[in-house]
Coordinates of C-alpha atoms and ligand atoms in Angstrom, one line a residue:
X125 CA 137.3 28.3 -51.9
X126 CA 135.8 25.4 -49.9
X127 CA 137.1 25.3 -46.0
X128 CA 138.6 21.7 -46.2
X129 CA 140.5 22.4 -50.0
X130 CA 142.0 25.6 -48.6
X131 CA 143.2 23.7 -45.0
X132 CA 144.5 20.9 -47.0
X133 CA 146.4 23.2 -49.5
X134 CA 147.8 25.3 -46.6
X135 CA 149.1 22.2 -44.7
X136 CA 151.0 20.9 -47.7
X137 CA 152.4 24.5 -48.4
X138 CA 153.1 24.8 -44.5
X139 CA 154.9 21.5 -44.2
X140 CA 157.2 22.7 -47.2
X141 CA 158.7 25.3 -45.6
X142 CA 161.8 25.7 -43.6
X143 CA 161.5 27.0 -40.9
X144 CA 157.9 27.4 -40.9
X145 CA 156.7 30.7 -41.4
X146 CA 154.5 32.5 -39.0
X147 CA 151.5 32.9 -41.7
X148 CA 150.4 31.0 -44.2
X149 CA 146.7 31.7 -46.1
X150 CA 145.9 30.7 -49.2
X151 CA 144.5 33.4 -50.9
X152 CA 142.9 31.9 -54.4
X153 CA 143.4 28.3 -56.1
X154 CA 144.9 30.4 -58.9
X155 CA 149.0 30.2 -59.2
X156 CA 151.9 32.8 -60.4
X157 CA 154.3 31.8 -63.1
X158 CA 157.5 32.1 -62.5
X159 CA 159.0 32.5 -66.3
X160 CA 160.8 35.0 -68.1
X161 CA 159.2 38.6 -67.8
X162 CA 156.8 37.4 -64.8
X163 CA 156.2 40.6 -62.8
X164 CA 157.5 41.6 -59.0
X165 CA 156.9 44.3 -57.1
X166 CA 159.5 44.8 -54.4
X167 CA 158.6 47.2 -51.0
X168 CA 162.0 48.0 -49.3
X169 CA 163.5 51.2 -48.7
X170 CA 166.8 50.2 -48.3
X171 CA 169.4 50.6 -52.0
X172 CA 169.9 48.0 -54.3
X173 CA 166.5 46.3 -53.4
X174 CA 165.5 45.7 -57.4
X175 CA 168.7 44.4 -58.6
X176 CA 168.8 42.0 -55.5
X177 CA 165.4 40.3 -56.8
X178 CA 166.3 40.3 -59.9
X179 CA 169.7 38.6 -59.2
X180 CA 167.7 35.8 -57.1
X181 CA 165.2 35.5 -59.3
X182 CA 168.1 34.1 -62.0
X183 CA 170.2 32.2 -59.2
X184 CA 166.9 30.1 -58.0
X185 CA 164.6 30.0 -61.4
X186 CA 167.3 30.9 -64.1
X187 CA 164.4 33.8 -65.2
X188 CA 164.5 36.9 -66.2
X189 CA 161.9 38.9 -63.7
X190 CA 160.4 42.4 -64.4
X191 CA 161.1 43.8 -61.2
X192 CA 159.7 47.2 -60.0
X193 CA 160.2 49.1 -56.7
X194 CA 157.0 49.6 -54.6
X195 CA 155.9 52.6 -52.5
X196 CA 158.3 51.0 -49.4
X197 CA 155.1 51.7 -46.9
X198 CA 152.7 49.3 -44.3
X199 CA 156.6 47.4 -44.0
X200 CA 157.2 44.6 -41.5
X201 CA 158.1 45.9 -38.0
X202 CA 160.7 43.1 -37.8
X203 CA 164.7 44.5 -39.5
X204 CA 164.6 40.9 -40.8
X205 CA 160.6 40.0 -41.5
X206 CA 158.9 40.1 -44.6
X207 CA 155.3 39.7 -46.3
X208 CA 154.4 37.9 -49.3
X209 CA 151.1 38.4 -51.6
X210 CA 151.3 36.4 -54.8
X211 CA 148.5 37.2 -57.1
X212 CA 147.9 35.3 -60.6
X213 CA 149.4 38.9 -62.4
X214 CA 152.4 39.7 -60.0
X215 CA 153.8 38.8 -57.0
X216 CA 154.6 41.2 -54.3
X217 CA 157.3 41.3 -51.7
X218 CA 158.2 44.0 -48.6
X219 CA 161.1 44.2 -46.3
X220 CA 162.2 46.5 -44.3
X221 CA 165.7 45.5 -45.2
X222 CA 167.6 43.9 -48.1
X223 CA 168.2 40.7 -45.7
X224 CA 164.4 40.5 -45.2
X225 CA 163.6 40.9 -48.6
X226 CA 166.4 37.7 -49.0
X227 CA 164.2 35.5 -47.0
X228 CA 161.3 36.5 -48.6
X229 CA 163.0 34.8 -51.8
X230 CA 164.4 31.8 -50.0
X231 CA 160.9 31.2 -48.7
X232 CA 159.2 31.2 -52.4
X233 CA 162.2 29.2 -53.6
X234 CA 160.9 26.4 -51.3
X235 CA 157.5 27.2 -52.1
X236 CA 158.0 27.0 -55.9
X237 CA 157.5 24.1 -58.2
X238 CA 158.3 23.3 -61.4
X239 CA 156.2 23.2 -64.2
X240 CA 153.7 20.6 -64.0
X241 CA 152.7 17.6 -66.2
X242 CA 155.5 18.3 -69.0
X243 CA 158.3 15.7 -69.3
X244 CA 161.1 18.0 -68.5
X245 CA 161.8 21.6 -67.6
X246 CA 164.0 24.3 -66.8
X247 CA 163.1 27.9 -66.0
X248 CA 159.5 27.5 -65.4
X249 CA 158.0 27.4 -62.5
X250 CA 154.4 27.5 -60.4
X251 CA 153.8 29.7 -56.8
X252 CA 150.5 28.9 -55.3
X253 CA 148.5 32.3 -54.5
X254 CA 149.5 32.7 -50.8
X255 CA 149.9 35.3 -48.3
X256 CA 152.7 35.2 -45.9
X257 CA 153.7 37.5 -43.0
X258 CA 157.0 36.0 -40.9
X259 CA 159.3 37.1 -38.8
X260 CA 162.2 35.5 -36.5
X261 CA 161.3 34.6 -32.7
X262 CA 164.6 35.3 -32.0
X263 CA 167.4 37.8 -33.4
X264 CA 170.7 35.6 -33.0
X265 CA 170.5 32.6 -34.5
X266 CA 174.2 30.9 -35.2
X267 CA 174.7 27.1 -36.5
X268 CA 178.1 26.4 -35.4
X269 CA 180.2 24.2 -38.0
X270 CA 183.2 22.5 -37.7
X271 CA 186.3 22.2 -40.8
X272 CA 188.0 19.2 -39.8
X273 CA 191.2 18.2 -41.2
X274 CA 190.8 17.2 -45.5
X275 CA 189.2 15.2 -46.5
X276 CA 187.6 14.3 -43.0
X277 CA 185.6 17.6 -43.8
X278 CA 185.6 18.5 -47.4
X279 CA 185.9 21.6 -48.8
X280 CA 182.5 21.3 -50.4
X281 CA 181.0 20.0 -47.2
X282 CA 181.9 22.9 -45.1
X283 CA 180.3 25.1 -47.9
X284 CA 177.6 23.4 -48.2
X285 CA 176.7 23.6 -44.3
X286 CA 177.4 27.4 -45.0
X287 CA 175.1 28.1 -47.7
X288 CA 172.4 25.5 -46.0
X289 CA 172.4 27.6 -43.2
X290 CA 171.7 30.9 -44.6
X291 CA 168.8 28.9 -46.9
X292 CA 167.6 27.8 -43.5
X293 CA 167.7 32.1 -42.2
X294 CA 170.3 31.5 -39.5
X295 CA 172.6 34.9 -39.6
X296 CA 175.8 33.8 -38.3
X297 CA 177.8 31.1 -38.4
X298 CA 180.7 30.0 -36.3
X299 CA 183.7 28.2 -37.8
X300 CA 186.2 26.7 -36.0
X301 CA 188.8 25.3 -38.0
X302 CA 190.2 22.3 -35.9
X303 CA 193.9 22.0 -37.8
X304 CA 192.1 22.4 -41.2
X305 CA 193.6 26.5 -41.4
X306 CA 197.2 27.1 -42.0
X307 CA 197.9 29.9 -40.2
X308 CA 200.0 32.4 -42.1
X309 CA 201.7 33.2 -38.4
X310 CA 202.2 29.5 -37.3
X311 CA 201.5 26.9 -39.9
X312 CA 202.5 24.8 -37.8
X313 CA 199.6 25.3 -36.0
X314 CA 197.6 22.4 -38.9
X315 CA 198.1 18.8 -40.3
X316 CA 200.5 19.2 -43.1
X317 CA 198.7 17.6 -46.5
X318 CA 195.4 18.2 -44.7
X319 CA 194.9 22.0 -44.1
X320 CA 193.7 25.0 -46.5
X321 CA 195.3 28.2 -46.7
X322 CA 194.1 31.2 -45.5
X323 CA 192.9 32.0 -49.1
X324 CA 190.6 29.4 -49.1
X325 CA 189.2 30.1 -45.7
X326 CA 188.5 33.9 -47.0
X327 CA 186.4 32.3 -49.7
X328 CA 184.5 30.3 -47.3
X329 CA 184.2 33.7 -45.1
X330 CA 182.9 35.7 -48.6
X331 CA 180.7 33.0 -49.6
X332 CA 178.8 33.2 -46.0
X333 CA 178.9 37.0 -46.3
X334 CA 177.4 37.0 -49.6
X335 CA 174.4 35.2 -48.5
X336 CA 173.4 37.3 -45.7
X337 CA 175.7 35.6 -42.7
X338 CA 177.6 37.1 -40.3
X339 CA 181.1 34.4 -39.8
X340 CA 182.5 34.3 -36.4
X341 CA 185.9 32.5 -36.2
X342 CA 186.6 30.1 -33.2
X343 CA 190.1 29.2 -31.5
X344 CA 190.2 27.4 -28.2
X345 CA 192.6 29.6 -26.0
X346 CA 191.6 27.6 -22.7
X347 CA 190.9 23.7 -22.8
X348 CA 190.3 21.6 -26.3
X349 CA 193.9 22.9 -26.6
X350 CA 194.5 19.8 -28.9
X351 CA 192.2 21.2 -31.7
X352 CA 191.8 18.0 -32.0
X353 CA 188.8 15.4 -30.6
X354 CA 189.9 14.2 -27.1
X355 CA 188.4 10.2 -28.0
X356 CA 191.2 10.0 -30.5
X357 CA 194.1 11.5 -29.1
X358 CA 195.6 13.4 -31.7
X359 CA 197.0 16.7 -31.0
X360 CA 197.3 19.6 -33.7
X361 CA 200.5 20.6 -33.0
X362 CA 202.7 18.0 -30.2
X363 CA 202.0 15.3 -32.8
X364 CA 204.4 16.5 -35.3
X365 CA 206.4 19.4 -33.0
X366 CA 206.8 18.0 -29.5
X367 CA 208.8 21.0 -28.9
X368 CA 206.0 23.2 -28.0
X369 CA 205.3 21.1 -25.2
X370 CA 206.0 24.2 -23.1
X371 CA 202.9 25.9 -24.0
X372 CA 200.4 23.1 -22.6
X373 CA 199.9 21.3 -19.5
X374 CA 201.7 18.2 -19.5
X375 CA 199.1 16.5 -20.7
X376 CA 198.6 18.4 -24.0
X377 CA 194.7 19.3 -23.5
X378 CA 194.9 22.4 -21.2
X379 CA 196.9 25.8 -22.7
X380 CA 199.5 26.7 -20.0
X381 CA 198.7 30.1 -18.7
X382 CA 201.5 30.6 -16.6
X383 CA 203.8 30.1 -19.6
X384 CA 203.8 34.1 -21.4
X385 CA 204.9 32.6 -24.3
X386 CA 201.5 31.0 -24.4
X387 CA 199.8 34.0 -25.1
X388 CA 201.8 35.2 -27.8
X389 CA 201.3 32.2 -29.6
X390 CA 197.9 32.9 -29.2
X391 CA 197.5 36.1 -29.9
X392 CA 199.3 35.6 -33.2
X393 CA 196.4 33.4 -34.1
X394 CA 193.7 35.3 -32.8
X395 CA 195.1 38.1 -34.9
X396 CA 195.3 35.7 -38.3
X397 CA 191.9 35.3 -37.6
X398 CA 190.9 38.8 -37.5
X399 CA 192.4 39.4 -40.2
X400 CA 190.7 35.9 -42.4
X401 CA 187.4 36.9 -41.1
X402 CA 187.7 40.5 -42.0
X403 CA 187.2 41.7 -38.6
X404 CA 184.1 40.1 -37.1
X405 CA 181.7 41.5 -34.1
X406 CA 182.1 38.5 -32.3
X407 CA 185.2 35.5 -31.4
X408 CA 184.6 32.6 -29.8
X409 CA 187.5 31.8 -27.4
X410 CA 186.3 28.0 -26.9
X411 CA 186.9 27.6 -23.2
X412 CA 185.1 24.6 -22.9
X413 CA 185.6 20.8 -20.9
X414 CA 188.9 22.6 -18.9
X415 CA 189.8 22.3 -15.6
X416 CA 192.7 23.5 -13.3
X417 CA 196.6 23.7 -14.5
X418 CA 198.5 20.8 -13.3
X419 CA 201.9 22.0 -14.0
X420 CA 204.5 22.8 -11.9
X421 CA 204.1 26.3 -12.4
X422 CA 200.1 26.3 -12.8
X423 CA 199.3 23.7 -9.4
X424 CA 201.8 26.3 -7.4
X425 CA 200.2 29.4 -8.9
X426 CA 196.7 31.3 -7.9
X427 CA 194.6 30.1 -10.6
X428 CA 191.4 31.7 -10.7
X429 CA 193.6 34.8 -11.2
X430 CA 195.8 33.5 -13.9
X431 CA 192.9 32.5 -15.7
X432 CA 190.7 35.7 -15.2
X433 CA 193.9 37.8 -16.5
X434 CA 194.1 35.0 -20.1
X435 CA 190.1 35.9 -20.3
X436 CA 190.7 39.6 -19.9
X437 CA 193.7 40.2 -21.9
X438 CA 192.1 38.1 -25.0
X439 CA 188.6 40.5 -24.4
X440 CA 190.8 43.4 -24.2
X441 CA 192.8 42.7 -27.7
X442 CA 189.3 41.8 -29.3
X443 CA 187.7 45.0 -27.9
X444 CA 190.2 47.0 -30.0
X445 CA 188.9 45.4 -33.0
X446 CA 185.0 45.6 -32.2
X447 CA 184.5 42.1 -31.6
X448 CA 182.8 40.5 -28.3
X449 CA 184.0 36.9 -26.8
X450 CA 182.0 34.2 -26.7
X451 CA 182.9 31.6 -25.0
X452 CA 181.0 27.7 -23.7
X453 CA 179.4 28.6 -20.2
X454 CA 180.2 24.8 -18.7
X455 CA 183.9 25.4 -16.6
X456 CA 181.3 29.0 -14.7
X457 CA 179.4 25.7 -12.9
X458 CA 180.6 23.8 -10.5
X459 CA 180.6 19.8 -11.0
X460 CA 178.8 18.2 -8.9
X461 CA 176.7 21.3 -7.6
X462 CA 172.8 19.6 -7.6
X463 CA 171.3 22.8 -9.0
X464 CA 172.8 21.9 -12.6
X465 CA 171.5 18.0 -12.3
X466 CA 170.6 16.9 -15.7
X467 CA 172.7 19.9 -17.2
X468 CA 176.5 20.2 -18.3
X469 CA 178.9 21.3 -15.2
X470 CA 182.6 21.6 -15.5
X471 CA 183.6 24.2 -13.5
X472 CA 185.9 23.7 -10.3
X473 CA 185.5 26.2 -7.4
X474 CA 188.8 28.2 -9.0
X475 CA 187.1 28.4 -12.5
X476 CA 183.9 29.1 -11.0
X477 CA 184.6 32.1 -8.8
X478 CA 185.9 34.4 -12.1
X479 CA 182.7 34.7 -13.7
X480 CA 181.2 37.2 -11.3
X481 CA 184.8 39.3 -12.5
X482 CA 184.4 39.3 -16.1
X483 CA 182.6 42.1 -17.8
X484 CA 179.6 41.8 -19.8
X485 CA 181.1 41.5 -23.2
X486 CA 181.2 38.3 -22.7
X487 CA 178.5 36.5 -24.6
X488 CA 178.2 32.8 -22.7
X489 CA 177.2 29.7 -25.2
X490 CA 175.0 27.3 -22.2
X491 CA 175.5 23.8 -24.4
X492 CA 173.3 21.1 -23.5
X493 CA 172.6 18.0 -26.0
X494 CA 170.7 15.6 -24.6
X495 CA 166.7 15.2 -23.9
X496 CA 166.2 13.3 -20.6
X497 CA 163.7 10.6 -20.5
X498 CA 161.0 12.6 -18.9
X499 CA 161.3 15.5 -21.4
X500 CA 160.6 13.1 -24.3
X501 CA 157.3 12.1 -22.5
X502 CA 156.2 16.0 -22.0
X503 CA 158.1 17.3 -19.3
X504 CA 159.5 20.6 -19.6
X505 CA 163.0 21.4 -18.9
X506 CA 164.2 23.9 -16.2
X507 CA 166.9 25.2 -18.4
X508 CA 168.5 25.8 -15.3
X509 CA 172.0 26.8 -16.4
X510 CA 170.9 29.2 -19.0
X511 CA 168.0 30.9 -16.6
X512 CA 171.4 31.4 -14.0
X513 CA 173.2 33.3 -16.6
X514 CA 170.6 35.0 -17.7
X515 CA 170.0 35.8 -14.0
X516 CA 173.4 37.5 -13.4
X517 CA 173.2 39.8 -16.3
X518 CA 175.1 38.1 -19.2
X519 CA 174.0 37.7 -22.8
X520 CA 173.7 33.9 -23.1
X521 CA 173.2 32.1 -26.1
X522 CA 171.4 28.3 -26.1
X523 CA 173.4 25.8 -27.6
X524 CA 171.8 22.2 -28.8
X525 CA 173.2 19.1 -31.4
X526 CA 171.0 16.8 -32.8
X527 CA 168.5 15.9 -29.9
X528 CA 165.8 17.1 -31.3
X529 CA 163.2 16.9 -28.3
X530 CA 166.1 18.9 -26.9
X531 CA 166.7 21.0 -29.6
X532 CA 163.0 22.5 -30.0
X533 CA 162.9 22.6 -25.7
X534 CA 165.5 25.2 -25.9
X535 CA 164.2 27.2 -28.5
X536 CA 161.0 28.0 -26.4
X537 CA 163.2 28.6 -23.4
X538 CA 165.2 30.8 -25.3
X539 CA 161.7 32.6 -25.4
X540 CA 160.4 32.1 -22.3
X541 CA 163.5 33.9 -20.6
X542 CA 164.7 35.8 -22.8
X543 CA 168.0 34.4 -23.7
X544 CA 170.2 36.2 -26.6
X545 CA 169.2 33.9 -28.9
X546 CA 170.5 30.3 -30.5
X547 CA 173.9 28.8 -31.3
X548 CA 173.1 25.1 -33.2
X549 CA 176.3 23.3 -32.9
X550 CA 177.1 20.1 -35.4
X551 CA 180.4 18.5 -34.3
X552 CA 181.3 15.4 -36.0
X553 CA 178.1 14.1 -36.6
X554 CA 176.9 16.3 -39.7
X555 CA 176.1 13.8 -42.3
X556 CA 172.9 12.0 -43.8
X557 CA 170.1 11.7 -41.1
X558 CA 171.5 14.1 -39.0
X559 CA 171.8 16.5 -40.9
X560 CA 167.8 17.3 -40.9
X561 CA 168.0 17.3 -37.1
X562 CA 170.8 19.9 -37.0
X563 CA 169.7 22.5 -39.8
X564 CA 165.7 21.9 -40.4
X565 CA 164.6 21.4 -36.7
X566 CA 167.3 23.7 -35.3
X567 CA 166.1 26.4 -38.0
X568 CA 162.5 25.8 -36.6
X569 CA 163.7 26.2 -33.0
X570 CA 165.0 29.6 -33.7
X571 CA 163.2 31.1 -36.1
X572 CA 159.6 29.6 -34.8
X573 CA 159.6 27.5 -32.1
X574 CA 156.2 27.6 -30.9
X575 CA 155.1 26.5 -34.2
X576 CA 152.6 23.3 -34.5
X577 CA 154.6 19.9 -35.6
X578 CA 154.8 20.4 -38.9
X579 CA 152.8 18.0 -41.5
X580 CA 153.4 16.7 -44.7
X581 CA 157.0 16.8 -44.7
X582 CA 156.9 13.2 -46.4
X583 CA 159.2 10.0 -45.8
X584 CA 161.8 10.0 -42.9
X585 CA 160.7 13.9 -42.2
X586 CA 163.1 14.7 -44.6
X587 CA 162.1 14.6 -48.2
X588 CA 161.7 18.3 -48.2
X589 CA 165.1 18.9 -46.5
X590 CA 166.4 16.8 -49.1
X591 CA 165.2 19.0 -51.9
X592 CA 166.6 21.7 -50.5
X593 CA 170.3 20.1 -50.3
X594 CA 170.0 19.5 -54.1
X595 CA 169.4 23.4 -54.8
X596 CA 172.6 24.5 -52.4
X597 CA 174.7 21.5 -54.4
X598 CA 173.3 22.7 -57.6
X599 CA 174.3 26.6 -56.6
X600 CA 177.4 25.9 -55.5
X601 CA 178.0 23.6 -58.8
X602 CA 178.3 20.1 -57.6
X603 CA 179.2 17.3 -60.1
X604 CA 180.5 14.3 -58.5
X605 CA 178.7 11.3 -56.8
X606 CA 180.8 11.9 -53.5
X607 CA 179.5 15.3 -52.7
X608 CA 175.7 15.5 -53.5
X609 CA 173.5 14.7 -51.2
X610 CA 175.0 15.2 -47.3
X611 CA 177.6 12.1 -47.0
X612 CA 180.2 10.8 -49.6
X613 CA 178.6 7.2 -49.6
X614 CA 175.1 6.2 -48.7
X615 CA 176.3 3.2 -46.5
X616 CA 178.1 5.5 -44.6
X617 CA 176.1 5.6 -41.1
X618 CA 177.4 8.0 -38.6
X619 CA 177.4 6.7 -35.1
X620 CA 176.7 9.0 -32.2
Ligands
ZN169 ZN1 200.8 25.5 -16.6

């Protein structure tokens, strides 16, 4: 093969891929058909390796594949890596486990092509001869999504962001249900006419199991009491029952942590949610944007203690069932304090003095959205926030939005020092163009951040990201205007 045909072949195939994968060669100019009876060759030790393949190769190319099991030898170091060799006569994948082996798959789906220069087709399809050896920079890599009330998130949306971030080899995801879940403990605990049972929920937990993804429920047991965005006021559950006005401060955002009742309520909840998510390894607890209690109970009460005891009852009850806390790292630094300029600080001396008290299960989420001018001409960030909780000892998870400048920063610094690994957060801006920003550049971030700026990704950066919404739509059986693509309506724009 000439040098520049195989660089320019290699770039195209490069650009395709989400994330992009740590090796790409092209090995001939030949390709592999993907059609009934084409031939793989699977290297995986772990059970039920062949009928995986076989199942994916149906789900992605509707083919029948002749699968065989290889000798399982020369494997990937990496639990979750993988190698591809695609010859002209077979095509040959190894993983050490079956979710490596997965993301071998998802990789040739987004490699594949249909059949070329035929007017239309269905299971046929081209791979190029490559070879490909990848592996994740980093082994936690969450997308945190948000189920707000129906149809404000639809049911189809929240799946979709589910199955798009397994495609894009995250392996957990975080769901926090703001009022969308009817608790089977307190239903009263959602907007009537705009919640889903706990059934549904379990589906939405199965689905994200079935593709490899590990859910993690959220309930804010701290501030964000409201379950409910702050600019608009609403509140989950004083809206329609005042009466419970007891368990917040008097201003509705903050949980009351004097107030034992409080913490019944909340451990009923917590408990629903153990049992939804089918006991999960971790539970985010929220904690984020609080402050001091105001009430007349909280304002005369010690409050770092109060608060330390609410943090280390709800990792005692969550201990029992295997799970560690998570929880947003801003109210652990102080406002104010110059060493966190240009990063989020919360935190009040009270709040700030506990974190030196809590244990080590505690896994803490250091959110920061937002580039600063500087940064977007070159500079690099301190990451000073994560570096000081990575400094005293905790597991510490970086947490971006749709920044992107900001988004692939972190992801090196989650390298550099050796931070757990990423939590991509969504919010209410997980439509259309941002979309791309949260799943394809936070999936590059995590999974290969020190990769070169990917070319040939076409139009708007997102014409492959695009084709790879139309395969989750088509798998999870989309049929109406409204839900393909990312937003209900294409003049729809999403404001910050
Ligand atoms: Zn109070």
């Amino acid at each position: 093969m000439d040098k520049s045909f195989k660089e320019k072949e290699e770039a195209i195939l490069n650009g395709r891929l989400m994330p992009p994968v740590k090796s790409l060669k092209l090995a001939s100019d030949k390709f592999f058909k993907v059609v009934d009876g084409s031939k793989f060759e699977v290297n995986c030790p772990e059970d039920g390796a062949v009928a995986l393949a076989e199942k994916l190769a149906k789900d992605f190319w509707q083919v029948s594949a002749r699968v065989s099991a290889g000798a399982a030898k020369g494997l990937p170091d990496n639990d979750e890596g993988y190698s591809i060799r695609i010859a002209a006569s077979k095509t040959v994948l190894s993983a050490k486990t079956l979710r490596g082996l997965r993301y071998a798959f998802f990789t040739l789906r987004q490699l594949a092509e249909s059949e070329r220069g035929v007017a239309t087709s269905r299971a046929s399809f081209i791979l190029p001869c490559v070879a490909i050896d990848d592996a994740p920079a980093t082994a936690w890599r969450g997308m945190h999504v948000c189920f707000f009330p129906t149809p404000e998130t639809t049911y189809v949306e929240i799946e979709r962001q589910i199955r798009l971030a397994a495609y894009f080899k995250f392996n957990y995801v975080v769901i926090e249900p703001w009022g969308s879940l009817r608790y089977p403990s307190h239903p009263e605990f959602s907007w009537p006419g705009h919640s889903v049972s706990a059934g549904e929920f379990r589906n939405l937990v199965r689905i994200a199991k079935s593709l490899g993804l590990t859910p993690i429920p959220q309930l804010n047991i701290f501030g964000h009491a409201p379950a409910a965005r702050g600019s608009n006021h609403k509140h989950t559950l004083l809206d329609f029952h005042p009466e419970f006005a007891p368990l917040f401060e008097p201003d509705g955002w903050c949980w009351c942590l004097s107030n034992p009742a409080t913490r019944a309520f909340l451990t009923d909840l917590v408990n629903d949610l153990f049992d939804i998510f089918e006991n999960p390894p971790f539970f985010h607890l929220g904690c984020d944007e609080a402050g001091d209690g105001t009430c007349a109970l909280c304002r005369r009460a010690d409050y770092p203690t109060l608060l330390k005891n609410h943090l280390l009852y709800f990792n005692d009850i969550l201990k029992k069932r295997g799970a560690r806390p998570m929880v947003w790292h801003d109210m652990f630094v102080e406002r104010g304090d110059k060493r966190w300029a240009g990063y989020v600080a919360c935190g009040t001396p009270g709040t700030i003095s506990i974190l030196d008290k809590l244990p080590k299960d505690f896994v803490i989420c250091d959110w920061r959205y937002n580039s600063s001018a500087e940064e977007r001409n070159g500079a690099e960030p301190s990451f000073a926030t994560l570096r000081h909780f990575i400094d005293k000892g905790f597991d510490t998870l970086g947490c971006p939005w749709f920044d992107t400048c900001n988004t692939l920063a972190f992801g090196k610094a989650i390298q550099k020092y050796g931070a757990m690994g990423m939590l991509e957060t969504t919010w209410h801006i997980k439509r259309s163009y941002w979309m791309h920003a949260e799943f394809a550049v936070a999936s590059r971030a995590a999974w290969n951040p020190l990769s070169a700026d990917a070319k040939g990704q076409g139009f708007n950066g997102g014409a492959s990201f695009a084709a790879y919404v139309r395969d989750v739509n088509h798998d999870m059986g989309v049929d109406t205007y409204e839900d393909f693509g990312t937003a209900p309506y294409q003049l729809d724009v999403q404001p910050i």
